[in-house]
Tab-separated table of C-alpha atoms in Angstrom:
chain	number	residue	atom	x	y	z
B	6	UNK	CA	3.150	-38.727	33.733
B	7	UNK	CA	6.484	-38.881	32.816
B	8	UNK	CA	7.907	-42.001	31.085
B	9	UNK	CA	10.934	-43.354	30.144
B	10	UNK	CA	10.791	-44.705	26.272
B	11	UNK	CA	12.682	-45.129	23.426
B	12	UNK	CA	11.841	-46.709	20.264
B	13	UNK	CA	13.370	-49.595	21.465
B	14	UNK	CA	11.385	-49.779	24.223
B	15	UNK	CA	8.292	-48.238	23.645
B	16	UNK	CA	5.033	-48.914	25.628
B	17	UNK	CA	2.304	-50.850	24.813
B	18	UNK	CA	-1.029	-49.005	23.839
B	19	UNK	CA	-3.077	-51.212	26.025
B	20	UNK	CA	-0.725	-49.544	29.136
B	21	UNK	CA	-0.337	-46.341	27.662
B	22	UNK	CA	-4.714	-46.338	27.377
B	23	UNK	CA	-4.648	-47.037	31.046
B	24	UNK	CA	-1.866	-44.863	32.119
B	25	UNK	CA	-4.583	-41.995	30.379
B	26	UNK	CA	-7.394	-43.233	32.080
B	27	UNK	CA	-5.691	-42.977	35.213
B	28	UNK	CA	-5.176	-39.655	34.817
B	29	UNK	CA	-8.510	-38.793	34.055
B	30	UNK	CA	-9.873	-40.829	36.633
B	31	UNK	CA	-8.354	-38.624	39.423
B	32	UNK	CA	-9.900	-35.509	37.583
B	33	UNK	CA	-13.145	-34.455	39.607
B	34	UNK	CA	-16.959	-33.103	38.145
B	35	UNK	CA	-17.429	-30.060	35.969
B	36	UNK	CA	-20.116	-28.303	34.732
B	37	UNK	CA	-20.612	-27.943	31.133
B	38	UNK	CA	-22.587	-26.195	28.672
B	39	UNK	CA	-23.528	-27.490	25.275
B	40	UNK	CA	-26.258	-28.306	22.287
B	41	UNK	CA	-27.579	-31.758	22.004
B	42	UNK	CA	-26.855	-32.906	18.906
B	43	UNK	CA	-27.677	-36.537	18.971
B	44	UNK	CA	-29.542	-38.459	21.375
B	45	UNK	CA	-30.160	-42.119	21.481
B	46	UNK	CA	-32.594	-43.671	24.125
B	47	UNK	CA	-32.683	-47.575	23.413
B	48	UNK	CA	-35.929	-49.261	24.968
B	49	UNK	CA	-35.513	-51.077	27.982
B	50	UNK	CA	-31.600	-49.998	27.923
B	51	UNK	CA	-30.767	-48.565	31.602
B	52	UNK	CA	-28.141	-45.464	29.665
B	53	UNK	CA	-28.992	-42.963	27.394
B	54	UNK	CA	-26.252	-41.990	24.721
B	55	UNK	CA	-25.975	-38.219	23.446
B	56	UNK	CA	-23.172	-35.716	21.998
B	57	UNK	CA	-22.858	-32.451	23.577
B	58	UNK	CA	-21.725	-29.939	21.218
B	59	UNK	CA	-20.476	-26.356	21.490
B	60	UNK	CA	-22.446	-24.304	19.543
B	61	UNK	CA	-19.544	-21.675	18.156
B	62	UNK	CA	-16.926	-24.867	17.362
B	63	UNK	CA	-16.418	-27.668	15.521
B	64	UNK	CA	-16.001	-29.174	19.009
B	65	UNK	CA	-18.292	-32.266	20.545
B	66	UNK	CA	-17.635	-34.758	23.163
B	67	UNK	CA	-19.849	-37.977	23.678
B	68	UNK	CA	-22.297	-38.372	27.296
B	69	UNK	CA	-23.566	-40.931	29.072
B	70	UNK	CA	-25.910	-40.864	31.774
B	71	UNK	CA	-28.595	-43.115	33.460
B	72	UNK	CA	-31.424	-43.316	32.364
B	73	UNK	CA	-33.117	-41.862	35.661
B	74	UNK	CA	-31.103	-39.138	35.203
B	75	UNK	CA	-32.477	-38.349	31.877
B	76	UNK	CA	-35.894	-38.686	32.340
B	77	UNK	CA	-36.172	-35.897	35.265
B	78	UNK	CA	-35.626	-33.499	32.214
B	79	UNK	CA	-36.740	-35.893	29.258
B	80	UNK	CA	-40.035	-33.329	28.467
B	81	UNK	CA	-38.321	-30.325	28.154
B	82	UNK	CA	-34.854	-31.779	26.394
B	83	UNK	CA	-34.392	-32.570	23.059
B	84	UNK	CA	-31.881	-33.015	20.267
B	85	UNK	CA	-30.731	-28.982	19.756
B	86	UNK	CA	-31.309	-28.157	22.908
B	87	UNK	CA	-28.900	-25.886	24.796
B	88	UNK	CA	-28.020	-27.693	28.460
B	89	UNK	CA	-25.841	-27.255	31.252
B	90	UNK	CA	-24.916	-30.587	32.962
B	91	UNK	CA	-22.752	-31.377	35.849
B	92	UNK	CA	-20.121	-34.510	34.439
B	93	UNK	CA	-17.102	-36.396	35.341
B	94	UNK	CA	-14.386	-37.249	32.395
B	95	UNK	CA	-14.384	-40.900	31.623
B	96	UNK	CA	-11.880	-42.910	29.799
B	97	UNK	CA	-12.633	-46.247	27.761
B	98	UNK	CA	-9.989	-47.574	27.720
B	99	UNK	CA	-10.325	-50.841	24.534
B	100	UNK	CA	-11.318	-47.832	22.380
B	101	UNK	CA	-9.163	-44.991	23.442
B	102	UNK	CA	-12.376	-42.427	24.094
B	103	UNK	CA	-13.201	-39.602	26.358
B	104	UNK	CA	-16.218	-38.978	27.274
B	105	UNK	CA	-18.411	-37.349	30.172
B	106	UNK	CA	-20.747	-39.621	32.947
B	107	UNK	CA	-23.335	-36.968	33.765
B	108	UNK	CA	-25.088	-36.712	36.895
B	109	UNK	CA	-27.652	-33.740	36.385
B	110	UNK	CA	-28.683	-32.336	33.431
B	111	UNK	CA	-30.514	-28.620	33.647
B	112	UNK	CA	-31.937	-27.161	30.402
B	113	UNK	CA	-31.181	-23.948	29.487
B	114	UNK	CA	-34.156	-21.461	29.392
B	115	UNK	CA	-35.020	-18.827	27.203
B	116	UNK	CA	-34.140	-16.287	29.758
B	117	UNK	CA	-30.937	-17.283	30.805
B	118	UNK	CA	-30.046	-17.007	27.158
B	119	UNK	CA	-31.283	-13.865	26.932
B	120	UNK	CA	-29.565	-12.252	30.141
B	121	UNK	CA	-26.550	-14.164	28.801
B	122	UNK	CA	-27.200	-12.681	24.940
B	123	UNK	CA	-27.145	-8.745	27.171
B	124	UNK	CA	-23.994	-9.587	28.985
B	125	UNK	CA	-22.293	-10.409	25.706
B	126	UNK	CA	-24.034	-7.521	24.312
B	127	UNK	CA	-22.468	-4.895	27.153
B	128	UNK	CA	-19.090	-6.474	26.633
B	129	UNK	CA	-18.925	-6.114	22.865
B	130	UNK	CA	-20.147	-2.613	23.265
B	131	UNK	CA	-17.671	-1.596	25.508
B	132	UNK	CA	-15.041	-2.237	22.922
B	133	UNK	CA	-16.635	-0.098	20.333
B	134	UNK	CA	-17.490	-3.100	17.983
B	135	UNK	CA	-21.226	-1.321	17.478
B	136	UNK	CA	-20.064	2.030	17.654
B	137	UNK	CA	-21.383	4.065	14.725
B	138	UNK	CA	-18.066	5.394	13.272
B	139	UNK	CA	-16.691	2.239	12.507
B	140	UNK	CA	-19.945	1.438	9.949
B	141	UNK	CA	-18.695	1.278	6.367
B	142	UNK	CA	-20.701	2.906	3.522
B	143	UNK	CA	-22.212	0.501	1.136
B	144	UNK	CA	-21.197	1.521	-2.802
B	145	UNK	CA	-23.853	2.884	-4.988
B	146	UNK	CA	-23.656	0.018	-7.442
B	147	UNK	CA	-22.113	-3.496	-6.289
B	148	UNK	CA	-20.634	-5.032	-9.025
B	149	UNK	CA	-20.640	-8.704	-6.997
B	150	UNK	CA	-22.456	-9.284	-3.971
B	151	UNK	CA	-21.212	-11.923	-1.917
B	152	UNK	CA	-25.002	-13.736	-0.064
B	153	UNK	CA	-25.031	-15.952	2.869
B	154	UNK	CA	-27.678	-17.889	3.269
B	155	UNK	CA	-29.522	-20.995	3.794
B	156	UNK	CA	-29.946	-23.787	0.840
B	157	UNK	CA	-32.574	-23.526	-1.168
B	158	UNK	CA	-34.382	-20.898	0.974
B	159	UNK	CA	-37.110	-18.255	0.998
B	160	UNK	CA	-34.414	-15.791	2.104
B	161	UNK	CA	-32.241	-17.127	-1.239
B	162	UNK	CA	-34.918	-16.568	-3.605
B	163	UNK	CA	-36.098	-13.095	-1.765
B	164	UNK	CA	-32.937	-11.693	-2.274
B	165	UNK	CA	-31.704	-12.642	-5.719
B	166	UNK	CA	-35.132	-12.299	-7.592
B	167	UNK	CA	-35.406	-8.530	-6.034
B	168	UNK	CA	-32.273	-7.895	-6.726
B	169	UNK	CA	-32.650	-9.044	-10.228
B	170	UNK	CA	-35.983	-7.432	-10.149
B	171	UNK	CA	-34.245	-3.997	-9.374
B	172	UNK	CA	-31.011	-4.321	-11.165
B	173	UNK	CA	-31.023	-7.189	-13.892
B	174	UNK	CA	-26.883	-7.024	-14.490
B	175	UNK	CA	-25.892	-7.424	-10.658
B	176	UNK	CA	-24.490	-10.722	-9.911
B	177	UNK	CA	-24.233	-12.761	-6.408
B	178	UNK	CA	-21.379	-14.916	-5.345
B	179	UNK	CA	-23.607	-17.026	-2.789
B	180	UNK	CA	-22.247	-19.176	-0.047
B	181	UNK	CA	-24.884	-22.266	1.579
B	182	UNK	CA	-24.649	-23.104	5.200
B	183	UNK	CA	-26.456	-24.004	8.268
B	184	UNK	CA	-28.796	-21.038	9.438
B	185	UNK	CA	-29.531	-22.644	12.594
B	186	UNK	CA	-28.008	-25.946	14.809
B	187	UNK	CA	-24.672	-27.051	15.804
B	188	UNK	CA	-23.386	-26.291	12.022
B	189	UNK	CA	-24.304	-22.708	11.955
B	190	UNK	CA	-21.719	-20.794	13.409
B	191	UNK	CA	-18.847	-22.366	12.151
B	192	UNK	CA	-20.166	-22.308	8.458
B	193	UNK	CA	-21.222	-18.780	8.542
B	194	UNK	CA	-18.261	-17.662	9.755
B	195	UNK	CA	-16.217	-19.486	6.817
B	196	UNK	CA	-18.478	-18.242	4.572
B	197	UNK	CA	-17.931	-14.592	5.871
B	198	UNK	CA	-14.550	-14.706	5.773
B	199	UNK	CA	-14.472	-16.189	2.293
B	200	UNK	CA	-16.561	-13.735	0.834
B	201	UNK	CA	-14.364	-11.150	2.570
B	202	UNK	CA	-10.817	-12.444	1.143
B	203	UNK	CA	-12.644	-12.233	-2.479
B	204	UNK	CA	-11.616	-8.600	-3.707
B	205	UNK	CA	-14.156	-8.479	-6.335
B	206	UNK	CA	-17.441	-8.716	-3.450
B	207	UNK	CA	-18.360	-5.419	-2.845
B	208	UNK	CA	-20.543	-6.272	-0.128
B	209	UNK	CA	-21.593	-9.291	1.892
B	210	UNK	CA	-25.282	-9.834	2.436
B	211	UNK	CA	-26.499	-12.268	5.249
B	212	UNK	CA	-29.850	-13.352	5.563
B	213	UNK	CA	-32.157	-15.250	7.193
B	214	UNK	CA	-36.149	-15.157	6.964
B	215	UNK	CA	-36.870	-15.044	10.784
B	216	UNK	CA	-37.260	-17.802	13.279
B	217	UNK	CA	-37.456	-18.143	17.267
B	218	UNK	CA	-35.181	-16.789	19.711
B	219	UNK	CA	-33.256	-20.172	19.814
B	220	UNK	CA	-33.346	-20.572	16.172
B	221	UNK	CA	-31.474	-17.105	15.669
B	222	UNK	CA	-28.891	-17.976	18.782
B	223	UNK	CA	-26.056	-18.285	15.655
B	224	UNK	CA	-26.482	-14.797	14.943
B	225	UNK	CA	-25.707	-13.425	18.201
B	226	UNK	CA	-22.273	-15.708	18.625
B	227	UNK	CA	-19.604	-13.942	19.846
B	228	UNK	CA	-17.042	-15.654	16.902
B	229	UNK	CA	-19.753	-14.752	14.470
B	230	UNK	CA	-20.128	-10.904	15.441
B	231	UNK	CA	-16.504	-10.205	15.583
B	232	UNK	CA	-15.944	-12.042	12.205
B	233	UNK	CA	-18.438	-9.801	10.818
B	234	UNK	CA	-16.468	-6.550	12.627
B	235	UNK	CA	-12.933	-7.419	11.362
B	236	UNK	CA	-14.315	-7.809	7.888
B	237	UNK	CA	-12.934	-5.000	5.291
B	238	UNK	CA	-16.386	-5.604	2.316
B	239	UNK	CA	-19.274	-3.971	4.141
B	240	UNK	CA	-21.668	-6.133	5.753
B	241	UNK	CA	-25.601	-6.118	5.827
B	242	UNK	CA	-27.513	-8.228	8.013
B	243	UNK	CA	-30.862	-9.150	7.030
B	244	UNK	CA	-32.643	-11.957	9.796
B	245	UNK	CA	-36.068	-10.956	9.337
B	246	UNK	CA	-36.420	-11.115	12.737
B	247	UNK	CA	-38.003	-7.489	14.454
B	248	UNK	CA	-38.899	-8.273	17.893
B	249	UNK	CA	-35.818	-9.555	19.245
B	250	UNK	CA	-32.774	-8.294	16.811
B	251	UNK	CA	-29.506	-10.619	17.202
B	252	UNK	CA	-26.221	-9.261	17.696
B	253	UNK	CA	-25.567	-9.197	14.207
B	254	UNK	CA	-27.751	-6.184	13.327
B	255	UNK	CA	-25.723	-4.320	15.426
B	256	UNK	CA	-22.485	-4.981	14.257
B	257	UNK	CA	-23.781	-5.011	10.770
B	258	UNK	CA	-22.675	-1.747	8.726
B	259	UNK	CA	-26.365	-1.914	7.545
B	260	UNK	CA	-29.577	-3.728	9.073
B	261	UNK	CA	-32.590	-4.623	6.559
B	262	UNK	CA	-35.525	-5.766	8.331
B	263	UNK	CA	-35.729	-8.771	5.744
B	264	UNK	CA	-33.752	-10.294	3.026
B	265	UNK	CA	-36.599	-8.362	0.584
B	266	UNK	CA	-36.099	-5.036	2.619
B	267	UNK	CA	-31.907	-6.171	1.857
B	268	UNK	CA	-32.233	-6.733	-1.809
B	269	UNK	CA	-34.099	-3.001	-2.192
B	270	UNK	CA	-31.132	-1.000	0.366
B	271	UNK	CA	-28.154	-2.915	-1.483
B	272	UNK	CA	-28.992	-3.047	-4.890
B	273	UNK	CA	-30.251	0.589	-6.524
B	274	UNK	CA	-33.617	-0.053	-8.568
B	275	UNK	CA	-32.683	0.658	-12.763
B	276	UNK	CA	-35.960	2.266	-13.319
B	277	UNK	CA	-35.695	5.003	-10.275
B	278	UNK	CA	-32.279	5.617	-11.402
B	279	UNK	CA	-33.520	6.345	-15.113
B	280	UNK	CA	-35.757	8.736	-13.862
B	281	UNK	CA	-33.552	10.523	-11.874
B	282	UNK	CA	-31.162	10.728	-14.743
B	283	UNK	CA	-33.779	12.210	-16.823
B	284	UNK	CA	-34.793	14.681	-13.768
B	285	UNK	CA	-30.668	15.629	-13.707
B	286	UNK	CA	-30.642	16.113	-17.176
B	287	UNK	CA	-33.813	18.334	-17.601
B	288	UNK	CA	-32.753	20.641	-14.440
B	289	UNK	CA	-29.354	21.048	-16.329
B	290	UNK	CA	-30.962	21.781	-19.188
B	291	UNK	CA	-33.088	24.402	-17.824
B	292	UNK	CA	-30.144	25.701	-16.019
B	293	UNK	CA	-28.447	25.784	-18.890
B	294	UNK	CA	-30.987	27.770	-20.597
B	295	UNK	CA	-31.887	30.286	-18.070
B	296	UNK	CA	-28.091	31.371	-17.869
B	297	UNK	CA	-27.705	31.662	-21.685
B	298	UNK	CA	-31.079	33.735	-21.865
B	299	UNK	CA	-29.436	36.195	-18.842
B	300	UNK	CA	-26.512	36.441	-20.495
B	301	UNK	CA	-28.361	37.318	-23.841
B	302	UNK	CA	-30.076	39.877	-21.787
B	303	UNK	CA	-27.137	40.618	-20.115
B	304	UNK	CA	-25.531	41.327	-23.814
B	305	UNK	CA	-28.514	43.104	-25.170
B	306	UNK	CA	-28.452	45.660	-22.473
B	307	UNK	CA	-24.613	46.295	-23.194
B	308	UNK	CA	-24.962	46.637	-26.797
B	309	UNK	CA	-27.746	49.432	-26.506
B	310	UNK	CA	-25.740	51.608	-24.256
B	311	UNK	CA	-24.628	54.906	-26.146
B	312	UNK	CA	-20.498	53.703	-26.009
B	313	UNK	CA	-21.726	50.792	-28.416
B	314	UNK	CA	-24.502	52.271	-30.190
B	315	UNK	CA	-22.519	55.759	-31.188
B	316	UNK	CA	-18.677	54.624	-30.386
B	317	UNK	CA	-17.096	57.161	-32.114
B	318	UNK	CA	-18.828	59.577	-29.805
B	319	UNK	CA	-16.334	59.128	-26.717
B	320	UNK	CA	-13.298	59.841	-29.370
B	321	UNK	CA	-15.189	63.055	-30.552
B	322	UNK	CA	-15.713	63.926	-27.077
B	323	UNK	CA	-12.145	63.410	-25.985
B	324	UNK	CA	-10.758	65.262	-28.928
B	325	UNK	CA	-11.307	69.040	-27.969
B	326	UNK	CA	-9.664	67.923	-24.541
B	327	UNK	CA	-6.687	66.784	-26.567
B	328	UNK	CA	-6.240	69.586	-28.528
B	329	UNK	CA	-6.768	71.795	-25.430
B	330	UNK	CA	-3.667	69.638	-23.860
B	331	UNK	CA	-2.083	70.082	-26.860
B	332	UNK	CA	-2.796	73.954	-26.809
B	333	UNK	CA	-1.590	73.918	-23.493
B	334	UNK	CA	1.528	72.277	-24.107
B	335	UNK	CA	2.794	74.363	-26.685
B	336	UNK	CA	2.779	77.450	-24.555
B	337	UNK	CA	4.190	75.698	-21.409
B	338	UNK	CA	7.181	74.634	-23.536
B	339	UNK	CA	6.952	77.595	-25.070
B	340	UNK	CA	7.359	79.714	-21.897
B	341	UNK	CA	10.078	76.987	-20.807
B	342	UNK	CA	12.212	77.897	-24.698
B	343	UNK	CA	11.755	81.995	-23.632
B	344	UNK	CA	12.728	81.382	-20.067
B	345	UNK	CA	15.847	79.089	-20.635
B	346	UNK	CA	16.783	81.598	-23.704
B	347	UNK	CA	16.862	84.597	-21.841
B	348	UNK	CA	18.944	82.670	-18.753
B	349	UNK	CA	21.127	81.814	-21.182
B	350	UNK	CA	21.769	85.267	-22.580
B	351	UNK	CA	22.706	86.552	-19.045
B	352	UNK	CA	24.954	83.997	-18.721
B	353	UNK	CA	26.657	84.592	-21.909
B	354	UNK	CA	27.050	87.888	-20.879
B	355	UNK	CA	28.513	87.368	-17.759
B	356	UNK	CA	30.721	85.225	-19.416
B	357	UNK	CA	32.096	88.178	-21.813
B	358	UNK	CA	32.350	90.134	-19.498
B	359	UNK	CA	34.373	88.141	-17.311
B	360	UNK	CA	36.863	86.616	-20.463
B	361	UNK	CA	40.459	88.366	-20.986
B	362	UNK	CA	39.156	88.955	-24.587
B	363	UNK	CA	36.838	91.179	-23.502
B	364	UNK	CA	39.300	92.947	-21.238
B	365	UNK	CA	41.977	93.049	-23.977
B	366	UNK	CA	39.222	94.518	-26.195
B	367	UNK	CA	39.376	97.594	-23.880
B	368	UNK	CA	42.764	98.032	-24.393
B	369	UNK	CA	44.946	95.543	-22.416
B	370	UNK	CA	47.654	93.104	-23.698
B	371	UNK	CA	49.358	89.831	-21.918
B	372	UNK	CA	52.773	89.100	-22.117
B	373	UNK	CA	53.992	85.472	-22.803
B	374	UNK	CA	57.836	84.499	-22.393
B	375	UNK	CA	59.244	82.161	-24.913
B	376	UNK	CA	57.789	78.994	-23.414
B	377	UNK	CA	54.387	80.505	-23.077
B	378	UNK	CA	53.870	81.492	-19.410
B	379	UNK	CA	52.077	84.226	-18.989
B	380	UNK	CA	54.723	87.559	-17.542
B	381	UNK	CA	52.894	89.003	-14.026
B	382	UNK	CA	55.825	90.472	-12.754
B	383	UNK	CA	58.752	92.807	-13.948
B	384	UNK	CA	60.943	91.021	-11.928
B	385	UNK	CA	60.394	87.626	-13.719
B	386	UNK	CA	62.550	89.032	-17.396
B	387	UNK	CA	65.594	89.755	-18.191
B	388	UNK	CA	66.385	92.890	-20.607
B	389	UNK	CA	66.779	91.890	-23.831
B	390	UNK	CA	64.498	88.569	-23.516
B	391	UNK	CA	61.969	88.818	-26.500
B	392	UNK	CA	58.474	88.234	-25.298
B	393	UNK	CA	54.846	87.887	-26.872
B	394	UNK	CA	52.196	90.473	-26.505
B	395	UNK	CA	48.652	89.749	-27.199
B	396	UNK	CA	46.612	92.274	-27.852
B	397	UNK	CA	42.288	91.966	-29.028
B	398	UNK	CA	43.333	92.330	-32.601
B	399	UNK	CA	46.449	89.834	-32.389
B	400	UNK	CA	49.374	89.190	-31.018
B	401	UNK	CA	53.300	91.285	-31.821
B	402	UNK	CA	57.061	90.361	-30.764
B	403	UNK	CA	58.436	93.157	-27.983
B	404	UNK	CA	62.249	93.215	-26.581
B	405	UNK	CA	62.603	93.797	-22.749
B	406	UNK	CA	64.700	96.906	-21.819
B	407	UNK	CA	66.518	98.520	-19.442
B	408	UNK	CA	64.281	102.045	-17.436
B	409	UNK	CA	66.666	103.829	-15.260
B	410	UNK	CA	64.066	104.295	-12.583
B	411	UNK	CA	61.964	101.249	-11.063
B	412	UNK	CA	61.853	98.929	-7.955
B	413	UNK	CA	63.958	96.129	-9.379
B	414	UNK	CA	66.462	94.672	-7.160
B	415	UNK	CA	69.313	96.606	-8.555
B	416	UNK	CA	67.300	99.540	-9.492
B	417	UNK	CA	66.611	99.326	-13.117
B	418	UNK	CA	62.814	98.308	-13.965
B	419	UNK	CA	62.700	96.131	-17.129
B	420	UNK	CA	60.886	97.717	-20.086
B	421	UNK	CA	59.705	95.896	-23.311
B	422	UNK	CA	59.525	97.449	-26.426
B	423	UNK	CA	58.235	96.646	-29.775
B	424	UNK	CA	59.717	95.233	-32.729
């Protein structure tokens, strides 16, 4: 429907209502589920009025239909109903409005909604959203518990006067909405997701105090249950409603048969917690005692052994070893002193018998030149060089002389005489 305008020449809203209903006109029937929510049959008038309304939305479109048309189902419908009817968009054009011209209306049993409450049920399973790993554990001792609930209900007071009952310092941040009806879904799941965004709530309660299968249908909405799965505060459903349990219990991290049986799993009771504080503390004190009377037996028994009673016992007994070591020490050094003394007397006589005293002692003298080295051979003086000799008793000048008989190399050996 494209149109050329400007806001100089824009289009009337008279032509721009019919150019709409035009369009709709050439759109053909659908079927379409909803929830009566208001229904208006005027005596003698030949149309009934009524809003169709989808449960899980803040969504409702206006119906006509004759009144023929109504009255084939006019026993078993009323205002909440669930329906499916088979409609053609309208437009009114003077007012601008859309709404559907039905031609069949067919009510929606209770087991249709059931087979249609297990379908949803399969589906949500198959994506884990009740699987038992993704439960969250509820804290020992709430500090705020968020409550949704119904205004003024039995479910209100059963939960907040056990709670109190149980634990009188707990305190509720509670949230009123629809239970059942159009309203229901949408304001429980703003109230879930409030009570979730608070960080303080440590856990979100929501209860209900039973009602029929139709009555509980906001429970088991699809936009309800996965609100309740994405939320991070733990979640505890509490319907009151055994036979047939709505989806909610099993998305729930907990599921109390009633908002009574809620108050009691949520909220510890003060009095059962005293006693089991006085329990802890008298089997720690036993404990405690038993181990300090087996370690005083424990000590007793060391003390009276003989290294405590008579301590000085062990030292006597050690003391004739030590002197034994002792005794035994001495003579192995002892024997050590002899052994190394007479090794070192052999070698100290090995040694004098080996040193040129010992040899000049017998006898024997060495002969040093002038400078000091030691003469070996005849041939290394001259006659007349004065030389050293050393003797054991000292040392005395000598004078080298000429022999007439020798092996020098001119035939005269080299003599030295002394001074």
């Amino acid at each position: 429907m494209g149109l050329n305008t400007s806001a100089d020449a824009p289009l009337p809203v008279g032509q721009v209502s019919r150019l709409i209903g035009g369009w709709i006109d050439r759109l053909g029937q659908v079927w379409v589920e909803g929830q009566i929510t208001q229904l208006s049959r005027r005596p003698g008038a030949g149309v009934v009025f009524l809003t169709l309304r989808d449960p899980s939305h803040d969504i409702s479109v206006s119906v006509t239909c004759f009144r023929q048309v109504f009255d084939e189902v006019a026993d078993v419908v009323s205002e909440g109903a669930r329906v499916v009817v088979l409609a053609k968009p309208e437009w009114y054009a003077p007012r601008g409005q859309l709404s559907l011209r039905v031609t069949e209306i067919r009510p929606v049993g209770i087991g249709e909604l059931l087979a249609r409450l297990e379908r949803l049920k399969r589906s949500l399973a198959s994506e884990g959203l009740f699987a038992l790993d993704r439960k969250k554990p509820l804290p020992f001792l709430p500090q705020l518990i968020g409550l949704v609930v119904g205004r003024a209900s039995a479910a209100e007071r059963d939960v907040l006067e056990n709670a109190r009952r149980r634990w009188p310092a707990v305190r509720f941040e509670v949230r009123n909405v629809a239970v059942q009806g159009v309203h229901a879904v949408p304001q429980v799941v703003r109230a879930v997701r409030e009570l979730d965004a608070l960080a303080e709530v440590d856990v979100i309660i929501v209860a209900r105090g039973g009602g029929s299968v139709e009555d509980l249908l906001p429970f088991s909405d699809e936009e309800v249950v996965r609100t309740v799965a994405a939320a991070r505060t733990p979640v505890v459903s509490a319907i009151g409603h055994e036979p047939d349990s709505p989806l909610l219990d099993l998305v729930a991290d907990l599921r109390a048969s009633t908002p009574t049986d809620a108050a009691k799993k949520v909220v510890p009771d003060v009095g059962e917690e005293l006693e089991r504080v006085r329990q802890l503390q008298g089997r720690g004190l036993r404990a405690l005692t038993g181990l300090l009377e087996r370690e005083e037996r424990g000590l007793a028994q060391a003390l009276a052994r003989p290294v405590f009673v008579h301590p000085q016992r062990m030292v006597e007994t050690r003391e004739d070893e030590l002197e034994a070591l002792l005794a035994r020490g001495r003579r192995t050094l002892g024997h050590l002193l002899d052994r190394a003394e007479s090794e070192l007397e052999h070698t100290r006589a090995r040694v004098l018998a080996l040193s040129p005293a010992a040899t000049m002692e017998r006898g024997y003298a060495v002969l040093q030149r002038a400078d000091g080295h030691v003469v070996r051979a005849p041939g290394e003086v001259a006659p007349g060089e004065a030389l050293r000799a050393r003797v054991a008793q000292g040392e005395f000048a000598v004078t080298v002389v000429e022999t007439g008989s020798g092996t020098a190399a001119d035939g005269h050996v080299p003599v030295a005489k002394s001074l």
